[in-house]
mmCIF file of C-alpha atoms in Angstrom:
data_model
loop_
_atom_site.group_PDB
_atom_site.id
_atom_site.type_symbol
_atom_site.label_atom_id
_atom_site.label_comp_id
_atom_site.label_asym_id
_atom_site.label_seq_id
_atom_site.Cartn_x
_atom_site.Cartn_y
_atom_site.Cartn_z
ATOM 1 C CA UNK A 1 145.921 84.988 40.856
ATOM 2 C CA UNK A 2 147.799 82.449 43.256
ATOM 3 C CA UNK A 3 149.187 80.014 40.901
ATOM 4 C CA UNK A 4 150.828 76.521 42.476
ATOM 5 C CA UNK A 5 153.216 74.525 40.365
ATOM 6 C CA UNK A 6 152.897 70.930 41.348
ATOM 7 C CA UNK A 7 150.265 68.677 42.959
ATOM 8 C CA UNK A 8 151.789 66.735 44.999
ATOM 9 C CA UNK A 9 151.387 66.116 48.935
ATOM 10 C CA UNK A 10 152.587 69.744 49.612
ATOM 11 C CA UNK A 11 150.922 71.873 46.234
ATOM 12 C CA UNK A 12 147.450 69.844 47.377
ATOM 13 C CA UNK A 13 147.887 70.754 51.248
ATOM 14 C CA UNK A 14 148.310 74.321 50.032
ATOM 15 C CA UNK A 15 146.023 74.328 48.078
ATOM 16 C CA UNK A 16 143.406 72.299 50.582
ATOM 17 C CA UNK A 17 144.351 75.787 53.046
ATOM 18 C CA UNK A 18 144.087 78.360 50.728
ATOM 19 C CA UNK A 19 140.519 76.768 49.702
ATOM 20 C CA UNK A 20 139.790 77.308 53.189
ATOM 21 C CA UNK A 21 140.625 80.626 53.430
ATOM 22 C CA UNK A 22 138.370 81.543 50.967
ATOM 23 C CA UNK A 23 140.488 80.933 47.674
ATOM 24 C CA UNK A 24 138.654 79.584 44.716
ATOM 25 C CA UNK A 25 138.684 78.938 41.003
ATOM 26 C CA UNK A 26 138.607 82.550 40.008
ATOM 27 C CA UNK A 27 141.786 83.345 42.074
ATOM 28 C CA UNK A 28 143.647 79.704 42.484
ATOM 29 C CA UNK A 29 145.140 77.864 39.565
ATOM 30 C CA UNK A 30 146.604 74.291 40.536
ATOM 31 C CA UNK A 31 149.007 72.886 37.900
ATOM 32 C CA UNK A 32 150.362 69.481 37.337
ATOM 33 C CA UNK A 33 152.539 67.737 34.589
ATOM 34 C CA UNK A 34 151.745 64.259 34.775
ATOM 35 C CA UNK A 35 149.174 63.141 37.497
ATOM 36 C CA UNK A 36 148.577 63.892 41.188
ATOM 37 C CA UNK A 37 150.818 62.423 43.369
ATOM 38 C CA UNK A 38 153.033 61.790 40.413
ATOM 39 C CA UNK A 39 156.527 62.370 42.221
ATOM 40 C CA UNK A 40 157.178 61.629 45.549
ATOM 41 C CA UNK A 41 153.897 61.841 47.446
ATOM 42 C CA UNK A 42 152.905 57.997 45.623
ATOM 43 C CA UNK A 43 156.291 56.533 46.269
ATOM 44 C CA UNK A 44 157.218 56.608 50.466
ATOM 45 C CA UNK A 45 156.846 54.102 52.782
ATOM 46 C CA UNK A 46 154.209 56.438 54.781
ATOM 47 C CA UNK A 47 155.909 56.669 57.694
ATOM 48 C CA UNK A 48 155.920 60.076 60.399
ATOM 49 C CA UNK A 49 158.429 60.162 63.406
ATOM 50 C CA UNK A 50 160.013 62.462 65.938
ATOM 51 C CA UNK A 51 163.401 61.563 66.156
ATOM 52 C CA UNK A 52 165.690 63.909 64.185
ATOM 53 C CA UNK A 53 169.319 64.875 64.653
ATOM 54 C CA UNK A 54 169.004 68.965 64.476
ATOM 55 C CA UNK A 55 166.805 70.568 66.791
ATOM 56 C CA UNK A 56 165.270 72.317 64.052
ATOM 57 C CA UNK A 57 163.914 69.407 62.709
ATOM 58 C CA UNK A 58 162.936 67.733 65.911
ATOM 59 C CA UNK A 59 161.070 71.086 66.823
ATOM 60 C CA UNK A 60 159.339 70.905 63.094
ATOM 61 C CA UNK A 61 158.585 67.447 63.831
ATOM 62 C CA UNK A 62 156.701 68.597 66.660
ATOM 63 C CA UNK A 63 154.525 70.927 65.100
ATOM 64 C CA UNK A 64 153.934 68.882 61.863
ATOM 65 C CA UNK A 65 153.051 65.626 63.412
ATOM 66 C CA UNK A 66 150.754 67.212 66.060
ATOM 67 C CA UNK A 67 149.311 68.546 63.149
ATOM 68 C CA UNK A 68 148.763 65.534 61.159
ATOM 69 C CA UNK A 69 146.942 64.085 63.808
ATOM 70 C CA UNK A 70 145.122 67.032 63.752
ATOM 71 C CA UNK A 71 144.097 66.725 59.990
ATOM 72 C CA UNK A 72 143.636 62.849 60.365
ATOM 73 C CA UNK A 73 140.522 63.569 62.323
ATOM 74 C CA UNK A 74 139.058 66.352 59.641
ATOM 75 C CA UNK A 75 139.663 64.769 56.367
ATOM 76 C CA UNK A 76 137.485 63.053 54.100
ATOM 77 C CA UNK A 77 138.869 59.665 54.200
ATOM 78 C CA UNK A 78 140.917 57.397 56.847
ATOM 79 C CA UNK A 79 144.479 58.088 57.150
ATOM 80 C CA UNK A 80 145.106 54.863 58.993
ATOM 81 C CA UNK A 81 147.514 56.809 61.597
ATOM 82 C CA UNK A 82 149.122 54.462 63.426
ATOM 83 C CA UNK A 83 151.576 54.436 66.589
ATOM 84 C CA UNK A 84 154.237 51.558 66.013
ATOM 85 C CA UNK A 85 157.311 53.076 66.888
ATOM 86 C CA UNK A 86 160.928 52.815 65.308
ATOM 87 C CA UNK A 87 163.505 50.416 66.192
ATOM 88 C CA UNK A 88 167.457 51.082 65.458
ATOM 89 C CA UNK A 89 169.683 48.172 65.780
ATOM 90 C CA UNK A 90 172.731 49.172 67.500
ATOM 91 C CA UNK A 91 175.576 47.688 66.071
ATOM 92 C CA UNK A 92 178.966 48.852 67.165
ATOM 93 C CA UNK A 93 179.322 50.839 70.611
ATOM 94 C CA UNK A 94 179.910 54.319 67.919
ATOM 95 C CA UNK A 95 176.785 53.877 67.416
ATOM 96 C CA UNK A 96 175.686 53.316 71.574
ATOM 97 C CA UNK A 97 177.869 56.165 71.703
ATOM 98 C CA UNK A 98 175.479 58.399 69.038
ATOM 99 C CA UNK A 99 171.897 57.267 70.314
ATOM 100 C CA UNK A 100 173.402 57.802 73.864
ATOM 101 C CA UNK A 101 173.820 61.692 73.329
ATOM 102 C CA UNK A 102 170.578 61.583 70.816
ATOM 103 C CA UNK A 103 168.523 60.285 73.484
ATOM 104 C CA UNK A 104 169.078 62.509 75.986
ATOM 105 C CA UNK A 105 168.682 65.178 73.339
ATOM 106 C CA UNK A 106 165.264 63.850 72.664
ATOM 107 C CA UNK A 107 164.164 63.732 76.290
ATOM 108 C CA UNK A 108 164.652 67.370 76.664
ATOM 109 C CA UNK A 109 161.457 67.570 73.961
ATOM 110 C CA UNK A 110 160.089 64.671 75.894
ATOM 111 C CA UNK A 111 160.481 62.757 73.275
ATOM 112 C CA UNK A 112 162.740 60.381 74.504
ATOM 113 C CA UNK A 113 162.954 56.399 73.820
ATOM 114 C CA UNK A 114 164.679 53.687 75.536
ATOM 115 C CA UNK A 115 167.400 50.602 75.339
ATOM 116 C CA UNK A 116 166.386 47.492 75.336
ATOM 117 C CA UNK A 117 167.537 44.046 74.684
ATOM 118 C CA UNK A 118 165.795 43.290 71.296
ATOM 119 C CA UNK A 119 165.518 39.546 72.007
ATOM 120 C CA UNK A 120 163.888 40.090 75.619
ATOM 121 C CA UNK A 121 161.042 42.500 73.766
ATOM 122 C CA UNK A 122 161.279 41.469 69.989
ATOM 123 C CA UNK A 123 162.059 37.745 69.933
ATOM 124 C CA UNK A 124 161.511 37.273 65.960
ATOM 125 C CA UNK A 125 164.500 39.661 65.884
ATOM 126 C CA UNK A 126 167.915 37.720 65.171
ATOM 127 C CA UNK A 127 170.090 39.935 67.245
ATOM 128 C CA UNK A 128 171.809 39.835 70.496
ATOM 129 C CA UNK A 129 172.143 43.211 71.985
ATOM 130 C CA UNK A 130 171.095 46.748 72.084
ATOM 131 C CA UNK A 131 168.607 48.461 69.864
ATOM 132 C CA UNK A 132 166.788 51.877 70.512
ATOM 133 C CA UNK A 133 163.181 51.959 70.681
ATOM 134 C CA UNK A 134 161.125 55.356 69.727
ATOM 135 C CA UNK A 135 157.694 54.561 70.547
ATOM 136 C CA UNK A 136 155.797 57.576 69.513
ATOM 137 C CA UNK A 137 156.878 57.248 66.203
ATOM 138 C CA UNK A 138 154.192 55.379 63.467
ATOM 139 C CA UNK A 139 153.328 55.156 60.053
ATOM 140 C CA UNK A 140 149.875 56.502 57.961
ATOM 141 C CA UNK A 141 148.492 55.956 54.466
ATOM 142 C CA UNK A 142 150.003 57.739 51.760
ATOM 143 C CA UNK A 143 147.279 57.732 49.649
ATOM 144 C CA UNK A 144 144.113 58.237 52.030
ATOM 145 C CA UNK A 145 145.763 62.004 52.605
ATOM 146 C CA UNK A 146 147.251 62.980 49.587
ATOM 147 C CA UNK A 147 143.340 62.289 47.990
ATOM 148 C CA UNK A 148 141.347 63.333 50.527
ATOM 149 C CA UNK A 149 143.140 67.196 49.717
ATOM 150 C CA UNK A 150 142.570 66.160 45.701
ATOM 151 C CA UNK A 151 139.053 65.674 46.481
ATOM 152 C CA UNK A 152 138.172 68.126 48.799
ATOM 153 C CA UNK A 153 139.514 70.917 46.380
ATOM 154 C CA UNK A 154 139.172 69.755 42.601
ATOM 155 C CA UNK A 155 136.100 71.515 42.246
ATOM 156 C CA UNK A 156 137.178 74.922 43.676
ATOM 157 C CA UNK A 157 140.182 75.448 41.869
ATOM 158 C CA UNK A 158 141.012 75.586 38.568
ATOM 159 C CA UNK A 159 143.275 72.815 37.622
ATOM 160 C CA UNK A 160 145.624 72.788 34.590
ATOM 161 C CA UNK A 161 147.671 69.451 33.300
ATOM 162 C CA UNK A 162 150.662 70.563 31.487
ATOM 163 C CA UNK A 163 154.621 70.983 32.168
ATOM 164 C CA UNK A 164 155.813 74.668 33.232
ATOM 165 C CA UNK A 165 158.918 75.158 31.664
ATOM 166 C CA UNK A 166 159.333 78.756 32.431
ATOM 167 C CA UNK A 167 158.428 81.236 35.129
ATOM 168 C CA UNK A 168 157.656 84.511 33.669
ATOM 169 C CA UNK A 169 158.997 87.713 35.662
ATOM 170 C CA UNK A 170 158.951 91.298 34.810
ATOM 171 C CA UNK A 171 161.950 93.410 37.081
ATOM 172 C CA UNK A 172 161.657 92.226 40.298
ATOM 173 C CA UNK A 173 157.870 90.914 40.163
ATOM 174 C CA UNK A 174 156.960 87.082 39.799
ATOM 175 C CA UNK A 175 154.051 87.190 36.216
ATOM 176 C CA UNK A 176 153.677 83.576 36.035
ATOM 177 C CA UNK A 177 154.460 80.791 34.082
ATOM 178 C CA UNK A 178 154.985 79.591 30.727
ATOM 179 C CA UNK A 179 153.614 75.572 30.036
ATOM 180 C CA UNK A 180 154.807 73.436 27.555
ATOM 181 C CA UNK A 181 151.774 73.615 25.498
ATOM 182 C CA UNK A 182 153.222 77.588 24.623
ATOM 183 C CA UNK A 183 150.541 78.911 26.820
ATOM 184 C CA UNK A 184 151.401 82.151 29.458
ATOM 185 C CA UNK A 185 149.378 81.506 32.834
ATOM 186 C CA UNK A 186 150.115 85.194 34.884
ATOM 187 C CA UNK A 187 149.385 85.405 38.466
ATOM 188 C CA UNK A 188 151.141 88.035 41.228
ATOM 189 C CA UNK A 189 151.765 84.597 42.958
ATOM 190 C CA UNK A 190 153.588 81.170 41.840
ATOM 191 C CA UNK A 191 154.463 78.734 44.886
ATOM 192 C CA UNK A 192 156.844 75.970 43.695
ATOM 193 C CA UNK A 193 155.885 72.368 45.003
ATOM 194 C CA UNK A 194 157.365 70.449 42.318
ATOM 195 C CA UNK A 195 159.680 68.066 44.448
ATOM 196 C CA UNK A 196 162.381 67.222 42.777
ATOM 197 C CA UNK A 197 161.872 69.262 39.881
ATOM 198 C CA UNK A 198 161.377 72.476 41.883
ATOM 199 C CA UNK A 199 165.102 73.571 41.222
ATOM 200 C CA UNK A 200 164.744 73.226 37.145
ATOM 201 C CA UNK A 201 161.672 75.500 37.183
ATOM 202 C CA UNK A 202 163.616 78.224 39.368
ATOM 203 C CA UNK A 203 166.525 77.951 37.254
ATOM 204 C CA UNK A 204 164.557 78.883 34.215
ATOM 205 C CA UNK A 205 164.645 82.633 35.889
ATOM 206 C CA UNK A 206 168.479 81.964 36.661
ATOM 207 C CA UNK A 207 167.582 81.156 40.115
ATOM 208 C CA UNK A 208 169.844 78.394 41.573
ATOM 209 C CA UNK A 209 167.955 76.467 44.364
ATOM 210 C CA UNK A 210 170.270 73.073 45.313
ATOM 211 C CA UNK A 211 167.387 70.416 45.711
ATOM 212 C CA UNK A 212 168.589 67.355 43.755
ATOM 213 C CA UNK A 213 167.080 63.826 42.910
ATOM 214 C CA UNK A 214 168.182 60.640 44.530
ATOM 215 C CA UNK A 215 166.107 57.666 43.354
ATOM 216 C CA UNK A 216 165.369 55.294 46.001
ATOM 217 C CA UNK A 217 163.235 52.098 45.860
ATOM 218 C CA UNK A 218 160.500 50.326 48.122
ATOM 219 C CA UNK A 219 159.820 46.413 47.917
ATOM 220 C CA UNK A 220 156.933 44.602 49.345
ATOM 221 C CA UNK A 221 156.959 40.699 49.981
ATOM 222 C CA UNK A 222 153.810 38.255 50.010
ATOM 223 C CA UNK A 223 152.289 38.674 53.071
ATOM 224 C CA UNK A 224 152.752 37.003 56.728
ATOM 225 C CA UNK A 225 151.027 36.849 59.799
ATOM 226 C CA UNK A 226 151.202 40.619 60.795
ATOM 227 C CA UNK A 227 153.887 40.668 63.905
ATOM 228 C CA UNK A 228 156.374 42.911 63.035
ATOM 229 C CA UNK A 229 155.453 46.737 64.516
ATOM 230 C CA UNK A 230 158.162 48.978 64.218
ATOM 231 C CA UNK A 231 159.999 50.091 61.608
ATOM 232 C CA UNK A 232 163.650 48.758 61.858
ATOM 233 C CA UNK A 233 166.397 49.795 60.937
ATOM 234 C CA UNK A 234 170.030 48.202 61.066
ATOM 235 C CA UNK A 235 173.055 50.466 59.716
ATOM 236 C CA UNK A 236 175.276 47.742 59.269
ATOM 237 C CA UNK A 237 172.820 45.534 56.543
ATOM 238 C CA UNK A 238 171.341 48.752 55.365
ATOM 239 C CA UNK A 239 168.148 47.934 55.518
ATOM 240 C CA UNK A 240 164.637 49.480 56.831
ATOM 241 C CA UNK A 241 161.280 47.865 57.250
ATOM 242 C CA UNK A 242 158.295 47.388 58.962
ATOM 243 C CA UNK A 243 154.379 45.073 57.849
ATOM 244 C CA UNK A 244 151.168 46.520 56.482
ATOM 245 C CA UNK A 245 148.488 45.910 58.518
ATOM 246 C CA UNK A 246 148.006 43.274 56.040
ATOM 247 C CA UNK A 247 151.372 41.403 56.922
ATOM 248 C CA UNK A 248 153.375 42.574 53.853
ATOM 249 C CA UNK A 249 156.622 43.622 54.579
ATOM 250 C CA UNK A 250 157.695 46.814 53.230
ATOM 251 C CA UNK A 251 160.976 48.725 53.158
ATOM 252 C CA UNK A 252 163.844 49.637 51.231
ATOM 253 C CA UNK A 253 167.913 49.532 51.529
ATOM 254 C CA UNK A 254 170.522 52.254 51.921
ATOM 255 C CA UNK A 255 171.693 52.720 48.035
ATOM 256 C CA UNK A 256 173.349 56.039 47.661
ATOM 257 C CA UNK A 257 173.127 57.180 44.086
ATOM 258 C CA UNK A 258 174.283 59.708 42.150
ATOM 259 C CA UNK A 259 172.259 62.797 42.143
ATOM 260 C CA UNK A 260 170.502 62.404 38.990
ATOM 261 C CA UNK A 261 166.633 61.557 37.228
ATOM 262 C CA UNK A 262 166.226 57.733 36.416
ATOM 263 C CA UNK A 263 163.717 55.727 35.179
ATOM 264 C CA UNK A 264 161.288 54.802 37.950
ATOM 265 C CA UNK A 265 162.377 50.911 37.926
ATOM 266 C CA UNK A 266 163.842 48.601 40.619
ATOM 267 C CA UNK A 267 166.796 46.696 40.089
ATOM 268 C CA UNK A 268 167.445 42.397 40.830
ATOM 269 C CA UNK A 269 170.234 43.180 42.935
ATOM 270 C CA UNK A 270 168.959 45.713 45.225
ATOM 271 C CA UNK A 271 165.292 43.584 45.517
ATOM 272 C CA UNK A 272 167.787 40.359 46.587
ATOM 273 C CA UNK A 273 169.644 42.595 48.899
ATOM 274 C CA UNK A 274 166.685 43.817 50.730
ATOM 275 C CA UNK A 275 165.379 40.011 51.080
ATOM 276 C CA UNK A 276 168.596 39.155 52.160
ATOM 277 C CA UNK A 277 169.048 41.766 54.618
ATOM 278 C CA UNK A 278 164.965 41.179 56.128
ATOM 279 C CA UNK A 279 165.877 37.334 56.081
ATOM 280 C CA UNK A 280 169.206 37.775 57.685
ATOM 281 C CA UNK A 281 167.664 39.161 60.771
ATOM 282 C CA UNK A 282 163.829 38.010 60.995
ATOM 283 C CA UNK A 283 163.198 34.513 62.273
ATOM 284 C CA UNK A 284 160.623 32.063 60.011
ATOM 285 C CA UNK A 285 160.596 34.462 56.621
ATOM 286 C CA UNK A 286 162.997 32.002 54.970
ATOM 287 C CA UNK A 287 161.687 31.296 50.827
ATOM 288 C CA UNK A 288 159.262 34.657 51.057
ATOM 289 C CA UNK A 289 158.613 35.940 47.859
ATOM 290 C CA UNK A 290 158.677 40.127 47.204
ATOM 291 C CA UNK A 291 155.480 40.462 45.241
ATOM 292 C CA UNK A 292 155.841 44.458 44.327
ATOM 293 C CA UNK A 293 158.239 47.553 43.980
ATOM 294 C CA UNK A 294 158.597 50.844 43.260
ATOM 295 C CA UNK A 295 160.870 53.557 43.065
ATOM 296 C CA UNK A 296 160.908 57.381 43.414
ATOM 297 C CA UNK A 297 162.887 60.361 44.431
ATOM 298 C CA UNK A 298 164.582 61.572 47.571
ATOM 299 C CA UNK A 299 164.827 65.446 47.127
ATOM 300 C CA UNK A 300 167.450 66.328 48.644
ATOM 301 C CA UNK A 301 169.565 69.314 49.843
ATOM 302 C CA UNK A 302 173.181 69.784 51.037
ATOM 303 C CA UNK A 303 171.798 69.768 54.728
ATOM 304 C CA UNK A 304 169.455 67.045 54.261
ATOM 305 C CA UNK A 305 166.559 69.694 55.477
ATOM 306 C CA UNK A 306 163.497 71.730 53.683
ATOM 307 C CA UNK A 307 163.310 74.277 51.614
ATOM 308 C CA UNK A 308 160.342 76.978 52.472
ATOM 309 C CA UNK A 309 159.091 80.838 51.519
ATOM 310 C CA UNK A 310 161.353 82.988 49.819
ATOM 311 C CA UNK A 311 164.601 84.693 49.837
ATOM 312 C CA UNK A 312 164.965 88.600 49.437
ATOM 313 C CA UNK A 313 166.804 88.484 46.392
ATOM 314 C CA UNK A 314 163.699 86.619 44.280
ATOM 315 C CA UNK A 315 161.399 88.520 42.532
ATOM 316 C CA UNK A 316 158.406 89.470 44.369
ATOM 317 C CA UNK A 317 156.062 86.893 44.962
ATOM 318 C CA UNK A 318 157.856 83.758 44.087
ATOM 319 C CA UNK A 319 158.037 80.971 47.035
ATOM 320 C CA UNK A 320 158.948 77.483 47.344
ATOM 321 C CA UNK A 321 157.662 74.542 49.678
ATOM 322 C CA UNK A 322 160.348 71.785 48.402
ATOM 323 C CA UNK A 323 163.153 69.539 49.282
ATOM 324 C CA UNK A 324 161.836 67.582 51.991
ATOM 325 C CA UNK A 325 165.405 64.935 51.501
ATOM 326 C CA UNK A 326 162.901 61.962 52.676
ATOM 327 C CA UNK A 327 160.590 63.344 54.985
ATOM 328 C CA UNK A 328 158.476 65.166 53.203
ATOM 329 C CA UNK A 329 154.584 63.485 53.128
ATOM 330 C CA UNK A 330 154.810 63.229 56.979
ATOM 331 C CA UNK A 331 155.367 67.184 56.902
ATOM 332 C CA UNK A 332 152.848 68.455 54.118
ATOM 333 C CA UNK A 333 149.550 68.711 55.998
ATOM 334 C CA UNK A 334 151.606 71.204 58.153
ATOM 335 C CA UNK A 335 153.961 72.838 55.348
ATOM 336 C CA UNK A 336 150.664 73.537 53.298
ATOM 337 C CA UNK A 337 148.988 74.931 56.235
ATOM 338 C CA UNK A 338 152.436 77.755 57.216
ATOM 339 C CA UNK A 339 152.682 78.318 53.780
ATOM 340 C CA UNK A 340 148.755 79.606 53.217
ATOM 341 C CA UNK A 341 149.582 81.547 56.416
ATOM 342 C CA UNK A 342 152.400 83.660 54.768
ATOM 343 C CA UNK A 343 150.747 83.441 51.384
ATOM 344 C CA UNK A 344 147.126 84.834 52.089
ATOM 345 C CA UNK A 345 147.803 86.376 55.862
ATOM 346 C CA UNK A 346 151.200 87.247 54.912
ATOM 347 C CA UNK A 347 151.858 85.728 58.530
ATOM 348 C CA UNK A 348 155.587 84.502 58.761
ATOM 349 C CA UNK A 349 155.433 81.333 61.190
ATOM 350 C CA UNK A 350 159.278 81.052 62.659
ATOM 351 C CA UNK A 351 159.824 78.199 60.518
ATOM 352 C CA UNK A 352 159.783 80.339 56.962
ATOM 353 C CA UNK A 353 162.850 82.151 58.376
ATOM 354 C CA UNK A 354 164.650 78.901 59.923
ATOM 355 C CA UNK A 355 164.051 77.154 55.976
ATOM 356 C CA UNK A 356 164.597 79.966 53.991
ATOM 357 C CA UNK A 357 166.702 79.131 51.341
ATOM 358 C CA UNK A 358 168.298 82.557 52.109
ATOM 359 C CA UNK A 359 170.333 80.249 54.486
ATOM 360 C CA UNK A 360 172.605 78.909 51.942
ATOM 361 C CA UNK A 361 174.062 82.219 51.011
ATOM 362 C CA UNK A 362 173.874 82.624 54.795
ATOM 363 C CA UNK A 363 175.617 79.323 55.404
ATOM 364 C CA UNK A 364 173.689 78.911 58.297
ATOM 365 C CA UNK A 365 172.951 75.234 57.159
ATOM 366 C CA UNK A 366 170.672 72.737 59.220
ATOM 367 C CA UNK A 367 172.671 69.459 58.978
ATOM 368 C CA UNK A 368 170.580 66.809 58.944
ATOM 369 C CA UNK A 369 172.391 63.429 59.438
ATOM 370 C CA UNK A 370 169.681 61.223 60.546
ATOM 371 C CA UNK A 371 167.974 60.462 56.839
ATOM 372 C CA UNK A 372 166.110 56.873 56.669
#
């Protein structure tokens, strides 16, 4: 029995793989504590780029976005992939300085953007000077991927609502898991997706896994005219946002937290900041209203990058898919997909070894400093 803790974007692309491998209800037990999509995969801005700072991210990128085009085309419903690009605001010339070397890092992946003057190609844009344009770079729906997995596989596996608050082991062997209901689920196999909450499950075992919560929140104004493309991002205001097709604007601010669960709420001060910040440097949004908001959790990690597979010392048959640090739904059709490979194929793609979380104890760390 394969059991997978959490359905989220990454437990329900798993799960969508293993389905296709042959997996079904007798064999595959998907459990969730709250509702699917609960965590993280229901509260991101939906958007998928290219442009990391480590190579091992920018080469993960790669395969995982190539990939989710891929999987745009096969499932059930309309992912709305779209090619707007991302726009940085360059501020200061430290910042020239940093997209300078980025950019010819990128180019060697031919991945490489430009400089322009944003008022020459973006003249809503209330800034003289340099910005950085990615092109490739776009945004999806959320929602359209994240159910067409649910509903391609809730009929072929056996799914189980309730809160695992144990994993059961016996010597070095993975048994299963314990729910909050008292019941014992046993399987030879438990794959942790649960976001955020992935390092309290492994600690009930007295594994330590450092994946911690950040809450971050989203607004979205009344809609506009739709005119703004890319996603932009300025440093200095802290701010990120792009429009919905249907001419909201959507983004969030740079609030670092403390590492800790909240309440999923947004605050008056942050939801001024943000229309502060979009007003401060869009022309003719003066007086718009934010209509909606949500908040959810960054997971992060000490190097800002994934956690995936296993590490030696586990028991047997434990692995984790978790700690995406804000760029996780972009990466799940592909995670899910690596992740059947090794679980059913036992078939170790490169990138199990470069995200093990072996690597801590290693301290060969994958600093990730480019986090939106």
């Amino acid at each position: 029995m394969i059991i997978i803790v959490g359905a989220g974007s990454h437990g329900l692309s798993l799960a969508y793989h293993l389905v296709k491998k042959g997996y079904d209800k007798k064999d595959l037990t998907l459990i969730e504590w709250k509702r699917i999509g609960y965590g993280s995969s229901s509260r991101n801005a939906s958007r998928y780029r290219y442009h990391f700072y480590s190579k091992e991210n920018v080469e993960y990128a790669i395969n995982a976005i190539n990939y989710l085009k891929k999987q745009s085309k096969e499932l059930e419903y309309n992912s709305l992939l779209l090619r707007t690009g991302y726009l940085w605001i360059i501020n200061e010339e430290k910042e020239y300085s940093s997209f300078k070397k980025l950019d010819s890092f990128w180019s060697s992946y031919n991945i490489g953007g430009k400089f322009i003057e944003c008022k020459d190609r973006y003249s809503y844009i209330k800034f003289e000077g340099q910005c950085y344009l990615a092109p490739q770079d776009g945004a999806f729906h959320h929602d359209y991927i994240l159910y067409s997995y649910y509903y391609s596989i809730k009929d072929k596996v056996s799914m189980i609502y309730d809160k695992v608050v144990s994993l059961i082991k016996d010597d070095n062997k993975i048994k299963g898991v314990k729910l909050s209901s008292g019941k014992e689920l046993y399987g030879d196999k438990v794959i942790v997706t649960a976001g955020a909450w992935s390092s309290e499950i492994l600690s009930s075992i007295g594994i330590k896994i450092p994946i911690f919560p950040e809450k971050k929140e989203i607004y979205i104004t009344e809609p506009l005219r739709y005119f703004i493309e890319p996603l932009i991002i300025n440093s200095k205001l802290q701010i990120y946002f792009s429009q919905t097709l249907k001419g909201e604007i959507i983004g969030g601010i740079e609030d670092k937290r403390e590492y800790k669960f909240e309440e999923f709420t947004i605050s008056i001060s942050n939801t001024i900041k943000f229309l502060k910040g979009i007003t401060q440097l869009i022309k003719g949004i003066e007086g718009i209203g934010v209509l909606r908001g949500w908040s959810g959790y960054y997971e992060m990690t000490p190097d800002s990058s994934q956690i995936m597979g296993y590490s030696d010392d586990w028991p047997e048959g434990l692995f984790i898919d978790a700690g995406y640090s804000g760029h996780g739904m972009m990466f799940a059709p592909y995670s899910g997909k690596i992740m059947a490979d090794l679980i059913a194929d036992n078939y170790k793609n490169k990138f199990i070894d470069i995200f093990s979380p072996s690597r801590f104890k290693l301290n060969k760390l994958i600093n990730e400093t480019l986090v939106i």
